[in-house]
Short mmCIF file of C-alpha atoms in Angstrom, two decimals:
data_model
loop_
_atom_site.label_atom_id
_atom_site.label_comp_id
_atom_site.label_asym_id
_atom_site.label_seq_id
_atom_site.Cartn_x
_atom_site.Cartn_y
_atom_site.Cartn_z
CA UNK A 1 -8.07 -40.89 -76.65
CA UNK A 2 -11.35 -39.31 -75.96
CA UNK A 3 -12.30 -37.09 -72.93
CA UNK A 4 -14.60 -39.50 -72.34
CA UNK A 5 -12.21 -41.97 -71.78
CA UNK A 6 -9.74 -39.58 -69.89
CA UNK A 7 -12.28 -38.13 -67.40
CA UNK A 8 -14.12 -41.39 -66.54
CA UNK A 9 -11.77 -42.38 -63.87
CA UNK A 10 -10.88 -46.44 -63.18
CA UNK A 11 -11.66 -47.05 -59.97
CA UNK A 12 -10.84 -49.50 -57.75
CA UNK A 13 -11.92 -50.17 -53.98
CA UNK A 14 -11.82 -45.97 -54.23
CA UNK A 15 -8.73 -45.85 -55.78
CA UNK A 16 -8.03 -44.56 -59.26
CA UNK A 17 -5.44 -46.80 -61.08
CA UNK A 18 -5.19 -44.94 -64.04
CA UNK A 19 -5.38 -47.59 -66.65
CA UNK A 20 -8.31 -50.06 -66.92
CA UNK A 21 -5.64 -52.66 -68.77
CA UNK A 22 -4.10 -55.23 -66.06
CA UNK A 23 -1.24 -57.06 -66.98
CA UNK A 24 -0.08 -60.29 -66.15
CA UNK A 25 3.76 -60.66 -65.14
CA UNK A 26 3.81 -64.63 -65.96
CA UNK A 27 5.59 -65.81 -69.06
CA UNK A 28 8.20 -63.25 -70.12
CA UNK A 29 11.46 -64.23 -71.33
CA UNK A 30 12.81 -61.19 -68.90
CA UNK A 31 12.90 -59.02 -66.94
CA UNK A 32 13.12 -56.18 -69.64
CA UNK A 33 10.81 -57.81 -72.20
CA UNK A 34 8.20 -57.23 -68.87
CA UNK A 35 9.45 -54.07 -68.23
CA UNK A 36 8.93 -53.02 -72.38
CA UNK A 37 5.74 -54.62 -72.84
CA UNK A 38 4.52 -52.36 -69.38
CA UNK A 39 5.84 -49.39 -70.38
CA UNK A 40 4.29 -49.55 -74.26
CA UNK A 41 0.71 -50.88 -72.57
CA UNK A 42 0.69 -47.91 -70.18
CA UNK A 43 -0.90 -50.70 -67.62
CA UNK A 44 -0.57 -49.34 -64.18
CA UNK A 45 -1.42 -53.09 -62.77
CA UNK A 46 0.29 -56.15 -62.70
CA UNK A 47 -0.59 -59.42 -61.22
CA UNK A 48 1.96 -61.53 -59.50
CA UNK A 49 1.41 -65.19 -58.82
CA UNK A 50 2.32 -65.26 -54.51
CA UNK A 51 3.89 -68.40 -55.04
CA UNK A 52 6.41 -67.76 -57.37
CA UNK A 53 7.54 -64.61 -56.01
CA UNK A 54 9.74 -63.49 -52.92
CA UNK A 55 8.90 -60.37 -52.07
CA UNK A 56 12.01 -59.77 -49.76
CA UNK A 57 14.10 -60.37 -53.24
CA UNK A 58 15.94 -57.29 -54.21
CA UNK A 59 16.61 -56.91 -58.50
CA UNK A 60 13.49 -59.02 -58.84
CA UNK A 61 10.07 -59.14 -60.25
CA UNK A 62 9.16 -57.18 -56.96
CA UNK A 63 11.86 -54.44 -57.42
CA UNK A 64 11.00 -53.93 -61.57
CA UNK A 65 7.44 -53.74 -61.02
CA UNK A 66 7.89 -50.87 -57.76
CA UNK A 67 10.32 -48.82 -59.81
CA UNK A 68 8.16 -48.38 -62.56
CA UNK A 69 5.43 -47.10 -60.26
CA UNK A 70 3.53 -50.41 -61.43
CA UNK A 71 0.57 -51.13 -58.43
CA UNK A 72 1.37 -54.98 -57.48
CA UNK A 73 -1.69 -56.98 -57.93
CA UNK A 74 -0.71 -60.67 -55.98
CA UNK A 75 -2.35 -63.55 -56.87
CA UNK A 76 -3.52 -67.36 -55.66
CA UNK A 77 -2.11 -69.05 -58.66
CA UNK A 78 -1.75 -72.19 -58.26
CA UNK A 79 -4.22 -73.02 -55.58
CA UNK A 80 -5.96 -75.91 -56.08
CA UNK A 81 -8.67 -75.59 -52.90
CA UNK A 82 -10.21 -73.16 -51.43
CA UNK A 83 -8.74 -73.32 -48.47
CA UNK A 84 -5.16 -72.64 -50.06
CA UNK A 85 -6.58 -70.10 -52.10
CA UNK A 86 -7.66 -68.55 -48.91
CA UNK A 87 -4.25 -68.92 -47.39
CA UNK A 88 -2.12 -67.41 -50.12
CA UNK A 89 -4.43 -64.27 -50.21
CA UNK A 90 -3.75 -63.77 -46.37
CA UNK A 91 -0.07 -64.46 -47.48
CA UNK A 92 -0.20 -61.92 -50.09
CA UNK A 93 -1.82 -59.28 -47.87
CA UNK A 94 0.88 -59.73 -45.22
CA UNK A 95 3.75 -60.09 -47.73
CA UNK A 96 2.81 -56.91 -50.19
CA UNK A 97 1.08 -55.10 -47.58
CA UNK A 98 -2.16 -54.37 -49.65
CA UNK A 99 -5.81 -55.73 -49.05
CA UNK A 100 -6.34 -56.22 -53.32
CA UNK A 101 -5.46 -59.59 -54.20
CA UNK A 102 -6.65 -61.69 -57.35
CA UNK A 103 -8.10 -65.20 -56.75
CA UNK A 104 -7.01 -67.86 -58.54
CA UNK A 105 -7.96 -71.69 -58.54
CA UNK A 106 -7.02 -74.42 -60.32
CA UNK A 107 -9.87 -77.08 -61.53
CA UNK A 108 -8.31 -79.38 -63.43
CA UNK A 109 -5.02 -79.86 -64.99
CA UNK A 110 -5.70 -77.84 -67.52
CA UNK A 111 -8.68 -74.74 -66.50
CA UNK A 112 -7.88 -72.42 -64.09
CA UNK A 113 -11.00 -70.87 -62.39
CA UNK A 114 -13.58 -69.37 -62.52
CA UNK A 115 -13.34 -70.61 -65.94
#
């Protein structure tokens, strides 16, 4: 790593999040492959698609991502208007008490967007 790289800060909405790689938490076989593939990334990110999540879940998705100090990044996946889209995010906000959320739409069957 250069000092470059380590004194050119990431930041986000004012806030430095260390890492400029985001990870997705979709498509893991578990809970600890997630948890492995974090920790070797170094991501300090994570999305989280609302609608597959319960936030109020303890020894979940939610409670992994927390304890490794991992910044929860919710998501609209799955939306396929705007006006769910919109929805979720105000869902999100409430449910993981941040104002960062990642939108999502779906297009077709097969291209999320913006594609």
């Amino acid at each position: 790593m250069t000092d470059a790289v380590r004194t050119d800060p990431f930041l986000v909405a004012g806030t430095d999040v260390g890492s400029r790689l985001l990870l997705g938490s979709g498509g893991m076989a578990s809970l600890e492959s997630l948890a492995g593939a974090l920790r070797a990334s170094g991501a300090t990110v994570a999305t989280v698609a609302v609608r597959r999540v319960d936030p109020t879940t303890r020894h979940s998705l939610v409670d992994l991502l927390e304890g490794l100090g991992i910044r929860i990044l919710p998501n609209t996946a799955g939306c396929f208007t705007a006006a769910d889209a919109v929805l979720t995010a105000r869902l999100a906000r409430e449910a993981f008490a941040t104002d960062w959320v990642k939108l999502e739409g779906i297009g077709d069957d097969r291209t999320p967007l913006p594609d």
